[in-house]
Short mmCIF file of C-alpha atoms in Angstrom, two decimals:
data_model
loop_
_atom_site.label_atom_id
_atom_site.label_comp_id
_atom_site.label_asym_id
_atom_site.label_seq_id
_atom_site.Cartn_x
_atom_site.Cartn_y
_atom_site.Cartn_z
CA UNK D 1 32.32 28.92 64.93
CA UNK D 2 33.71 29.88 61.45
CA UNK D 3 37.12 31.62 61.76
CA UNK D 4 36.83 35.52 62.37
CA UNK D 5 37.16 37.53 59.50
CA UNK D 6 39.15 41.29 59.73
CA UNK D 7 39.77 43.97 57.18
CA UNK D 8 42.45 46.73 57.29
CA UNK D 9 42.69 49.69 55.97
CA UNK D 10 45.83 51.50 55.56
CA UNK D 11 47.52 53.19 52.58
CA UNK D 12 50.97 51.80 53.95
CA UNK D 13 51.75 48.36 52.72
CA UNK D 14 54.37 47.66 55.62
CA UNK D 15 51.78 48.43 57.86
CA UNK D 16 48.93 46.10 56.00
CA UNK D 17 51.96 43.21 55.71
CA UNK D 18 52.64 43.60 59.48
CA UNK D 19 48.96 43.46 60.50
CA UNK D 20 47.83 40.70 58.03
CA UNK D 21 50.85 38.47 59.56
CA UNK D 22 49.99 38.83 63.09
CA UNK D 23 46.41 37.96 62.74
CA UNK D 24 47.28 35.61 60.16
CA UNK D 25 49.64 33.83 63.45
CA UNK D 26 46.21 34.25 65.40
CA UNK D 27 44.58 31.93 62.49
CA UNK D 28 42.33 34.67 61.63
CA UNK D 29 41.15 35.32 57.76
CA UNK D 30 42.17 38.93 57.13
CA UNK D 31 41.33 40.90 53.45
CA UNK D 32 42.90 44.56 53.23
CA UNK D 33 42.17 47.59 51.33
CA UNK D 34 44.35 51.24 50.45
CA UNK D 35 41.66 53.44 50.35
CA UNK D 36 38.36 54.72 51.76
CA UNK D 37 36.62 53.85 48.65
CA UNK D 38 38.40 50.02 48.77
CA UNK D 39 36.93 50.02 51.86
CA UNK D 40 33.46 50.83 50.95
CA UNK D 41 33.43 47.90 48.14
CA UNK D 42 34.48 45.26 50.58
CA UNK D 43 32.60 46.21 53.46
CA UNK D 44 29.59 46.09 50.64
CA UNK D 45 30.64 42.75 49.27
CA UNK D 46 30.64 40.94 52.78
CA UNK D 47 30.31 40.84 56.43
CA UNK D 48 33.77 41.32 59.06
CA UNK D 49 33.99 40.79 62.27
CA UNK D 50 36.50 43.79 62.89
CA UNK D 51 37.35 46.30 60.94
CA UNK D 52 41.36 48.32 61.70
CA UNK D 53 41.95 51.30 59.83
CA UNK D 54 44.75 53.97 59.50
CA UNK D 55 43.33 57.57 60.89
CA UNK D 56 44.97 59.07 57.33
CA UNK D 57 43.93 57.80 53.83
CA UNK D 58 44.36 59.14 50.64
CA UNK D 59 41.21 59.98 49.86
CA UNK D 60 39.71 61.06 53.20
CA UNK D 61 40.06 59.93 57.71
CA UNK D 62 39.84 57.02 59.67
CA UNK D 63 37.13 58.59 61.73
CA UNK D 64 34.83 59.33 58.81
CA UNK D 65 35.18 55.17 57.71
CA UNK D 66 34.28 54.92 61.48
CA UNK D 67 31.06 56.81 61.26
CA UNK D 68 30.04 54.98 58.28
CA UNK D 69 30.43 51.56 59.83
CA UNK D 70 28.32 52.71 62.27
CA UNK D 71 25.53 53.55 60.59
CA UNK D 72 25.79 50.81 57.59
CA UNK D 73 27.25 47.92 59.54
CA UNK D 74 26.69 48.48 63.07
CA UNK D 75 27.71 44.85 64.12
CA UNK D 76 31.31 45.36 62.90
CA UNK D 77 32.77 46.89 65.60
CA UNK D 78 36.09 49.67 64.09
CA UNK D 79 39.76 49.88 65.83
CA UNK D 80 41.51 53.06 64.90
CA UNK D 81 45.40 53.01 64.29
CA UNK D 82 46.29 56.70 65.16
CA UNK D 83 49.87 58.65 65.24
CA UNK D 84 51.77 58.03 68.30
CA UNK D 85 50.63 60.84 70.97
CA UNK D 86 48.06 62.04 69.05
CA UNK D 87 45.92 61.97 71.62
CA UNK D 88 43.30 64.12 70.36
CA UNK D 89 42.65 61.84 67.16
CA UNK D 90 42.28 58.85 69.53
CA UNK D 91 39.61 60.33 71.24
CA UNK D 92 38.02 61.91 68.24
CA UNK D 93 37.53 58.50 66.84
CA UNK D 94 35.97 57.05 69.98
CA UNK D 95 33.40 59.81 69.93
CA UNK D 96 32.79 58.64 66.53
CA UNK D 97 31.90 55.41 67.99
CA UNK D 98 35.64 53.48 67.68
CA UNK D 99 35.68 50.23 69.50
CA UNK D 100 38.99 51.04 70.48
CA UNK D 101 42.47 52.58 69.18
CA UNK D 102 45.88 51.70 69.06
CA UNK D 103 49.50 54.13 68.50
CA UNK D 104 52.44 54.07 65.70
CA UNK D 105 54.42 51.83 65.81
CA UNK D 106 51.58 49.29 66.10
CA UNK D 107 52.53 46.63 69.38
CA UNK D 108 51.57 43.74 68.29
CA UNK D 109 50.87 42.40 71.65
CA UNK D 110 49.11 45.29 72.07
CA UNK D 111 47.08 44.38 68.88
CA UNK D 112 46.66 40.78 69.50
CA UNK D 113 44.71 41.92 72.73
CA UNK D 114 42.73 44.70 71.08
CA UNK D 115 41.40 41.79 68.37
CA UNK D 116 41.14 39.29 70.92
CA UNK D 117 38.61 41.45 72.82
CA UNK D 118 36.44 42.85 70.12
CA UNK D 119 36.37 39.29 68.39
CA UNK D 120 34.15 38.24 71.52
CA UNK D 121 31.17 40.95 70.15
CA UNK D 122 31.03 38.06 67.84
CA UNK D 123 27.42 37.02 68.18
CA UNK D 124 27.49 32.90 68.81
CA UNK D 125 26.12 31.06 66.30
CA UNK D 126 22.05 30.34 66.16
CA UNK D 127 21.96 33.46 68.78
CA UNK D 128 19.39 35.31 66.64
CA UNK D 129 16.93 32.41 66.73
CA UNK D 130 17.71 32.43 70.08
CA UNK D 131 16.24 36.09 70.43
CA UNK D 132 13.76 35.48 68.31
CA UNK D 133 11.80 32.82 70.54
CA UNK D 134 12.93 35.07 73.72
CA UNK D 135 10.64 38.21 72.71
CA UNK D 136 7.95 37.47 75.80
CA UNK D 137 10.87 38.10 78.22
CA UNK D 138 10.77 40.93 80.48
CA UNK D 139 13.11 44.00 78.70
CA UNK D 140 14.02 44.91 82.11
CA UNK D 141 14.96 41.27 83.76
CA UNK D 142 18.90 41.27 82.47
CA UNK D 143 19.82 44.43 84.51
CA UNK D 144 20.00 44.08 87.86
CA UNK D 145 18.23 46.80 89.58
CA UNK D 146 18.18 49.48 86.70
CA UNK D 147 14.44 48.67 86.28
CA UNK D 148 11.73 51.12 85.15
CA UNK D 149 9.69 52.64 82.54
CA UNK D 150 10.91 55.94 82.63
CA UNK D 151 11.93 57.12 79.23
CA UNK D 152 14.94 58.38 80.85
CA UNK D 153 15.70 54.33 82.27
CA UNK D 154 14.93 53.33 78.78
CA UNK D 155 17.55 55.94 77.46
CA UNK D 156 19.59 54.94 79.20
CA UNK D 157 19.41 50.86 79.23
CA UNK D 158 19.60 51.30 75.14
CA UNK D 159 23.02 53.67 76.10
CA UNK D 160 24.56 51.20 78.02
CA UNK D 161 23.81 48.30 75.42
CA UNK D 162 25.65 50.81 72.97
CA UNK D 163 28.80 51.21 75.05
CA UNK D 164 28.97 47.63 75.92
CA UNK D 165 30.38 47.84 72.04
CA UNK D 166 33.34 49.90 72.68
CA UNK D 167 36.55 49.99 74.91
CA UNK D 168 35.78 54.07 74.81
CA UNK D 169 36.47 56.10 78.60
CA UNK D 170 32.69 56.23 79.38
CA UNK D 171 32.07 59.48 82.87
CA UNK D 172 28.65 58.73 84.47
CA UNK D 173 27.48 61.75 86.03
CA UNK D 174 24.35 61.50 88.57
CA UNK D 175 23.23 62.14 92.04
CA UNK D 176 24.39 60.37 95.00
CA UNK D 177 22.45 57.00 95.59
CA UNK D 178 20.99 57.15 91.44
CA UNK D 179 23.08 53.74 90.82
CA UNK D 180 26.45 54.86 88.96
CA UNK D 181 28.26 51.72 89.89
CA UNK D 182 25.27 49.83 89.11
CA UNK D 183 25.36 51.42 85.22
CA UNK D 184 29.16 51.07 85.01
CA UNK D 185 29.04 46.97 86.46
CA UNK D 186 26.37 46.75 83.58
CA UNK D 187 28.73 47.84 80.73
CA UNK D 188 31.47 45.71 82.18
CA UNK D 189 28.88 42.88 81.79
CA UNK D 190 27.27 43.28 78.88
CA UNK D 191 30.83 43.78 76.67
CA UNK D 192 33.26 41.41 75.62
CA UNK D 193 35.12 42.18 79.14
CA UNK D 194 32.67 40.39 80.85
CA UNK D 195 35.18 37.74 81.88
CA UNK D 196 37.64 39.92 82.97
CA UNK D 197 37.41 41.89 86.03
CA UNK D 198 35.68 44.38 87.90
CA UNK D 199 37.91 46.82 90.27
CA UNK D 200 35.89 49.23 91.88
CA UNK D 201 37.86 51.92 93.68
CA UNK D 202 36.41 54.70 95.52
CA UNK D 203 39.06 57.93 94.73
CA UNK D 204 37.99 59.82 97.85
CA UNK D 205 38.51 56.53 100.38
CA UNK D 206 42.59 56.33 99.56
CA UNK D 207 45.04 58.31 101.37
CA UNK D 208 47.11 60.77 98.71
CA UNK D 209 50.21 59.21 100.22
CA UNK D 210 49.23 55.88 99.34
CA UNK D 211 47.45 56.62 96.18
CA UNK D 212 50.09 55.49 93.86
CA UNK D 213 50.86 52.42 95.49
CA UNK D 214 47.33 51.56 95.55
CA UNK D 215 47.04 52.37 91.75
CA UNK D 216 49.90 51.34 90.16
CA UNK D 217 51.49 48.66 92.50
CA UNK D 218 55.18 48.95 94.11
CA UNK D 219 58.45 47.14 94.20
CA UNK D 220 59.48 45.27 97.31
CA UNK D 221 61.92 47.52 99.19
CA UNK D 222 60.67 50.75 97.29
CA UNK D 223 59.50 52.61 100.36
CA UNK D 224 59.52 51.62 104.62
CA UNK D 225 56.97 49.13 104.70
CA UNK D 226 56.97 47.56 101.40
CA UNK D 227 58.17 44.17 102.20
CA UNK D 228 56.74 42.74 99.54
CA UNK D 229 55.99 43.59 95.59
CA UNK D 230 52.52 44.62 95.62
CA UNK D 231 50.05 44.98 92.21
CA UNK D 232 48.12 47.62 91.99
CA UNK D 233 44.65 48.37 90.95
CA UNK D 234 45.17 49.13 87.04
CA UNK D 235 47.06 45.55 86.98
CA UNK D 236 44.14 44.11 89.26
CA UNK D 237 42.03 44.94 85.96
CA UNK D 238 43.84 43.21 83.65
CA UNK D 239 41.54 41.91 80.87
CA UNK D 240 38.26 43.92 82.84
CA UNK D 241 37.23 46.84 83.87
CA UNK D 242 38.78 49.82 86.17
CA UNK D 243 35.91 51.58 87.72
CA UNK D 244 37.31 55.03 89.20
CA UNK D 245 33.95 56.30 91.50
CA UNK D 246 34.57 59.48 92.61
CA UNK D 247 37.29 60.30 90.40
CA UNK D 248 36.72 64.32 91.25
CA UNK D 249 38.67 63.63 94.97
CA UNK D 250 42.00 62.81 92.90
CA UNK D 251 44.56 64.77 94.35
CA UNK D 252 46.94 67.13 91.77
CA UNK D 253 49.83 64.69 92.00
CA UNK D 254 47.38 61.54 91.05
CA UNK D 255 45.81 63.49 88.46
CA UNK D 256 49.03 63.83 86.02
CA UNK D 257 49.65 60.26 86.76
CA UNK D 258 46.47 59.17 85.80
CA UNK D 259 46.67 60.99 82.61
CA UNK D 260 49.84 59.01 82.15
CA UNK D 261 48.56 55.71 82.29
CA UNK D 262 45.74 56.46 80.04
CA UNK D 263 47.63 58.15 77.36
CA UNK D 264 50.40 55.21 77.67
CA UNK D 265 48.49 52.41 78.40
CA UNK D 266 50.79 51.46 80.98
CA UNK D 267 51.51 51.78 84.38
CA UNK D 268 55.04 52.71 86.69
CA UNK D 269 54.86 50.73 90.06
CA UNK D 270 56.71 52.55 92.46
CA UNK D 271 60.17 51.82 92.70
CA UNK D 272 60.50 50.24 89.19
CA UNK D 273 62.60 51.13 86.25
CA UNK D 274 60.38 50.55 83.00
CA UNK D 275 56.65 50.82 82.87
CA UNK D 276 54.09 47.93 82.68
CA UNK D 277 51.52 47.68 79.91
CA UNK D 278 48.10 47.47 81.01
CA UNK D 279 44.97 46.42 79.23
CA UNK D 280 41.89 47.65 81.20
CA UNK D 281 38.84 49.82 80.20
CA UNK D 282 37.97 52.66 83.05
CA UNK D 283 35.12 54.07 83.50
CA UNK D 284 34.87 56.81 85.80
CA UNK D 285 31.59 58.77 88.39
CA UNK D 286 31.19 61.60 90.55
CA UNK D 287 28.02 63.60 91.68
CA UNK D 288 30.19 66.39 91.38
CA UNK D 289 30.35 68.48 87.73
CA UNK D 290 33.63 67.96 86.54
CA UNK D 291 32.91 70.85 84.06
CA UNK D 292 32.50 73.11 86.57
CA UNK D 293 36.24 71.95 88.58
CA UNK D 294 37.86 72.13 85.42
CA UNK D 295 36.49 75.89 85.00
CA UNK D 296 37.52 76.51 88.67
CA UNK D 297 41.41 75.13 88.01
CA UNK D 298 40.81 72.36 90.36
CA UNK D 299 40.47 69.42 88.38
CA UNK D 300 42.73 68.73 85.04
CA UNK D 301 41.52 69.51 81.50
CA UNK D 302 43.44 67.29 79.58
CA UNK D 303 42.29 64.47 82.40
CA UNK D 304 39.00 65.99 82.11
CA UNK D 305 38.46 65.29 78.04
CA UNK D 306 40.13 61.53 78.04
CA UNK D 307 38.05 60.47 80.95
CA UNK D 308 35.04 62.17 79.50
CA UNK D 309 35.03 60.86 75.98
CA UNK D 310 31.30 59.45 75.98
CA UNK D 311 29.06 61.08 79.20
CA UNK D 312 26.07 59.14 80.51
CA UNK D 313 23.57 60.51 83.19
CA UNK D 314 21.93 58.74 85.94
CA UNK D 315 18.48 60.19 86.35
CA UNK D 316 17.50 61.47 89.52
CA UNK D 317 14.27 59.23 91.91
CA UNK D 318 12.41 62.46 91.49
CA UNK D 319 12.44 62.65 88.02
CA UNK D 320 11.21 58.70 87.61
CA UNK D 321 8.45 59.00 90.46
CA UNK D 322 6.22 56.66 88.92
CA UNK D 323 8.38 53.91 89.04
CA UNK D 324 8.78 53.98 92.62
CA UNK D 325 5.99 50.49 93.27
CA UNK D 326 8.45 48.95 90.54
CA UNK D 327 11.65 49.72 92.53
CA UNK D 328 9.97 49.05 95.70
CA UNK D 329 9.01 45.49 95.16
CA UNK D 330 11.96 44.92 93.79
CA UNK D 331 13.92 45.78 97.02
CA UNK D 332 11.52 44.24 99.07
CA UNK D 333 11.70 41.18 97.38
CA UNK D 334 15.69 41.36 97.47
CA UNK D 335 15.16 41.78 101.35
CA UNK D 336 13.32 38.77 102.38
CA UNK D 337 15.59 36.60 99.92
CA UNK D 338 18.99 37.95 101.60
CA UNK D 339 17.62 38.30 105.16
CA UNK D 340 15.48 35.21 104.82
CA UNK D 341 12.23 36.56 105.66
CA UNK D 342 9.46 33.66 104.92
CA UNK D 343 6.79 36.11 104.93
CA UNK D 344 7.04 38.97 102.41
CA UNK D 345 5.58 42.40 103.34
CA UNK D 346 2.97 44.03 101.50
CA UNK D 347 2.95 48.69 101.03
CA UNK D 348 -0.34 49.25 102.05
CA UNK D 349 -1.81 52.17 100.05
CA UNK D 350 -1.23 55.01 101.94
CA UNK D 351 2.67 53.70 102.27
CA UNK D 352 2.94 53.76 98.87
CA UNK D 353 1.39 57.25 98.53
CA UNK D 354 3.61 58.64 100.57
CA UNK D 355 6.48 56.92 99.13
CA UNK D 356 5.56 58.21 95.70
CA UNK D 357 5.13 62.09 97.30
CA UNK D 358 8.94 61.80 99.21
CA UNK D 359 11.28 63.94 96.59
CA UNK D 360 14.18 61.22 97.69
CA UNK D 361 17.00 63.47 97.99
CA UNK D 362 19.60 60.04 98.43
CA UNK D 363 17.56 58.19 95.36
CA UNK D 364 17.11 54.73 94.93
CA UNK D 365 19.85 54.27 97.85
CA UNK D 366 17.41 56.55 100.19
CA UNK D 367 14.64 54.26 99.42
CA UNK D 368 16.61 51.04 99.96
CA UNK D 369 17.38 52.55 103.58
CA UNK D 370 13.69 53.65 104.12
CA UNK D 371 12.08 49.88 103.19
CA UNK D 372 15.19 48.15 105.08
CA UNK D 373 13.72 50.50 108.05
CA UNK D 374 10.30 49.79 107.55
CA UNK D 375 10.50 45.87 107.20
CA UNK D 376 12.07 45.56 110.41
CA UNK D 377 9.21 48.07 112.08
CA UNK D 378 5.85 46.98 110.02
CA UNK D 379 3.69 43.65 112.08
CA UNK D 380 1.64 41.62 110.09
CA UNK D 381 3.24 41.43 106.77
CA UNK D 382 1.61 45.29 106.49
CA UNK D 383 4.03 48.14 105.70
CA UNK D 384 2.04 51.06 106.98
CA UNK D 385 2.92 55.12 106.31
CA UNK D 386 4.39 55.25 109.62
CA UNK D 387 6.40 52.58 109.18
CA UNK D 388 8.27 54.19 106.79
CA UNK D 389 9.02 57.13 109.00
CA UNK D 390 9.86 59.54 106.45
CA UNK D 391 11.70 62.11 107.03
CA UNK D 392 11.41 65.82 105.29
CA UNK D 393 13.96 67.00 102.68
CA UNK D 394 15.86 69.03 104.85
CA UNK D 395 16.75 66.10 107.71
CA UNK D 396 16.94 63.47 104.71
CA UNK D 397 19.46 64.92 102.51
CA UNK D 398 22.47 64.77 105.08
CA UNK D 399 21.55 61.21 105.88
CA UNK D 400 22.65 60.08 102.79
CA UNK D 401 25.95 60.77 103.26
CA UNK D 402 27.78 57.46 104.34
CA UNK D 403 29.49 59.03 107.65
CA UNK D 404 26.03 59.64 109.73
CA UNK D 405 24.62 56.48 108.49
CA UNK D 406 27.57 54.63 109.69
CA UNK D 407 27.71 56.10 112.89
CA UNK D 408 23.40 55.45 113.06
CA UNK D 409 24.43 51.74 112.25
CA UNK D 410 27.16 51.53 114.54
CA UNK D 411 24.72 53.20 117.69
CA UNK D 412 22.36 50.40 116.38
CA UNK D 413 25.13 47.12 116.85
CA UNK D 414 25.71 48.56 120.38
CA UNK D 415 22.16 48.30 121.70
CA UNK D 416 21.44 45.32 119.75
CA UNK D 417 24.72 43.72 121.32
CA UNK D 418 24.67 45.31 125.10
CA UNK D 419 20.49 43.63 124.46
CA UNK D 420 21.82 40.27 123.72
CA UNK D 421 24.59 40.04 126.41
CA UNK D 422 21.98 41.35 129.01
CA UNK D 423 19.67 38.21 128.33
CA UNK D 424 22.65 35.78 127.52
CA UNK D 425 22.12 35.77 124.03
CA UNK D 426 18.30 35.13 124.17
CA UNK D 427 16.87 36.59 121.17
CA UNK D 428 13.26 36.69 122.10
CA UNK D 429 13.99 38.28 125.62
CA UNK D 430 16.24 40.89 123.80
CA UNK D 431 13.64 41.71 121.45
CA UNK D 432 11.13 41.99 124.43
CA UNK D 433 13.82 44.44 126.07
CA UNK D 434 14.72 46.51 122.67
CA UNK D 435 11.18 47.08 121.88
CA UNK D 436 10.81 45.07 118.79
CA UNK D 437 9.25 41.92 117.24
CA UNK D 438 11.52 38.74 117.15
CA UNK D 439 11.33 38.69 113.63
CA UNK D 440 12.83 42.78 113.66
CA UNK D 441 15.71 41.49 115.86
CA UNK D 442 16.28 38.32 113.81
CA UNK D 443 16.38 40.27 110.46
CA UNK D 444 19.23 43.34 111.89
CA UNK D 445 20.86 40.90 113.52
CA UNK D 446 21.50 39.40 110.08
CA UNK D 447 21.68 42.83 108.08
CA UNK D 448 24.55 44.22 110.71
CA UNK D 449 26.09 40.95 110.26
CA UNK D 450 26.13 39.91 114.26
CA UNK D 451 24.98 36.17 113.51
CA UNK D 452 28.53 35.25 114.68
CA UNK D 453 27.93 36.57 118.42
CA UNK D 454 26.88 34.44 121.03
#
């Protein structure tokens, strides 16, 4: 691949000297420009690969040179180099659709990674031919299980493609069970992080006391118990992608920490003396309107507007109903692959009626725990209404909550267990005695992982 090609902006010819050297030491070709309308003639005259520019220029903003690329040259992805602490201009210029942004005085290690990462939107050579003889492929195969033909799956498979472009804080907002993890996995994928990686971390599963540790590492000796040093979850990211689910459970104390590390782009482990510089995207999710918790003094405004720079929605199961046969086989076909079911069962059409009707209060995760149910019950490779034992809004919508699902799963390992110790580990007497096919027994036994017993 030809070498990378960058231009810089800036009105400051210390700053365009010290940026042309660094990338220069990278072996990169660089051209620079003093002004917005310098700019404009060499973005005209040929293609980059990455365009930096100052946030002030004599004749006009950064974020307006931003906008432009965008719309002109959308394959040139923009950093922004904004005032140190000027928070507010950072994020302005992501919301103008910034790949990324980085303070006065410019770090040039800090730079060195920002160019490193964009330089891998580089499309590889030949890769639109590629495309080109690709167009019979299915536009939904390359996303895991965000399938449909919705408009609002569409929306929102073009959305993701867009922030797979940028290093911007991206807040998905959704339902519980409408596949927020799912969405934020696919950016990580899709962008030049792809490499790097993924750190899911649940906010509400951590105790507050441990919440720092857990984020930001500690120093052996720091605390009783810390017998070792320990990294923590932003350094766990390194080079990837910080996924903060639930972020709205953050404690007060966690909250102005978090804030911190974002502004700062480092981290404090506890019991150090000098912070440690972190390069990792977060995305964060709730089900909960952080809007509304900001209103009610409960969650942190400042937090609230660098988390939420760009907001994506999940769409709710009710909203996409007629996707539901998509979804279904889909899961069904995931089913008998993991549990290693030879025969593969078919929704007759009053099952799939009914599954169409259900309003799904727990979404696609709901119906995941419905067909799991009903391919253990159905006989004869027929998944009949009854097998899908349905339940009505009102008993449905606690059971998606993980706590009485767990407990429902745990009940289930018991029987299943006290079953197979009763018949000495004789699956086909147990299944006789719990009231089920072979088959049933053979595929929970698998799903509640108890293949190790007996």
């Amino acid at each position: 691949m030809s070498k990378a090609h960058i231009l810089i902006v800036d009105d400051e010819p210390d700053i365009r000297a010290l940026v042309e050297i660094a990338l220069s030491r990278m072996g990169l070709r660089t051209d620079s420009a003093a002004s917005l309308a310098e700019a404009r003639e060499r973005l005209a005259a040929q293609r980059f690969d990455l365009c930096i520019t100052d946030m002030r220029l004599p004749d006009g903003n950064g974020v307006s040179l931003v906008s432009e690329i965008q719309k002109q040259y959308p394959e040139t992805p923009v950093a922004v180099i904004t005032a140190y602490g000027n928070a507010e201009a950072a994020v302005e210029s992501l919301k103008a659709g910034a790949f990324d942004f980085v303070s006065k005085p410019v770090d040039i290690a800090v730079l060195r990674k920002l160019v490193d990462t964009a330089l891998k939107l580089r499309p590889r050579e030949g890769a639109e031919s590629d495309a080109a003889t690709d167009t019979d492929q299915d536009a939904t195969a390359d996303y895991g299980g965000l399938l449909g033909n919705h408009e609002s799956i569409r929306q929102l498979r073009d959305m993701i493609e867009r922030l797979a472009r940028s290093q911007a804080p991206v807040h998905i907002s959704g339902e519980s069970g409408t596949g927020k993890e799912l969405v934020a996995r696919l950016i990580h994928a899709r962008g030049p992080r792809a490499s790097g990686p993924f750190v899911p971390v649940n906010c509400g599963a951590i105790p507050s006391e441990l919440m720092e540790s857990e984020f930001f590492g500690h120093r052996k000796g720091s605390f009783t118990g810390a017998h070792r040093d320990k990294v923590g979850l932003f350094q766990a990211g390194e080079n990837g992608t910080l996924f903060l689910d639930e972020v709205a459970d953050l404690p007060a104390h966690m909250q102005v920490k978090l804030l911190r590390a974002l502004q700062e782009r480092a981290v404090r482990p506890v019991g150090a003396e000098t912070e440690v510089p972190v390069n990792v995207r977060v995305i964060s999710a709730t089900h909960r309107s952080l809007a509304a918790l900001v209103a009610a003094g409960t969650f942190r405004q400042d937090l609230y507007y660098r988390l939420n720079v760009i907001e994506v929605r999940t769409p709710t199961l009710r909203e996409r109903a007629a996707d539901i046969p998509l979804l279904a086989q889909q899961i069904l076909d995931r089913l008998c692959r993991n549990f290693e079911i030879s025969e593969l069962p078919q929704l007759d059409s009053e099952a799939l009626k009914s599954l169409c009707e259900h309003p799904f209060p727990g979404n696609v995760r709901e119906l995941e725990n419905v067909l799991e149910r009903a391919v253990t019950l159905c006989e004869g490779g027929r998944i009949r209404a009854t097998d899908l034992q349905l339940r009505s809004p009102a008993v449905a919508a606690p059971l998606t909550g993980n706590g009485l699902e767990d407990q429902i799963e745990e009940i289930e390992k018991r029987a299943i267990l006290e079953a197979l110790q009763k018949t000495r580990f004789n699956k086909t007497r147990a299944a006789e005695l719990l009231g089920m096919s072979f088959r049933s027994l053979r595929y929970r036994i698998k799903k509640l992982g108890l293949d190790d017993h007996g």
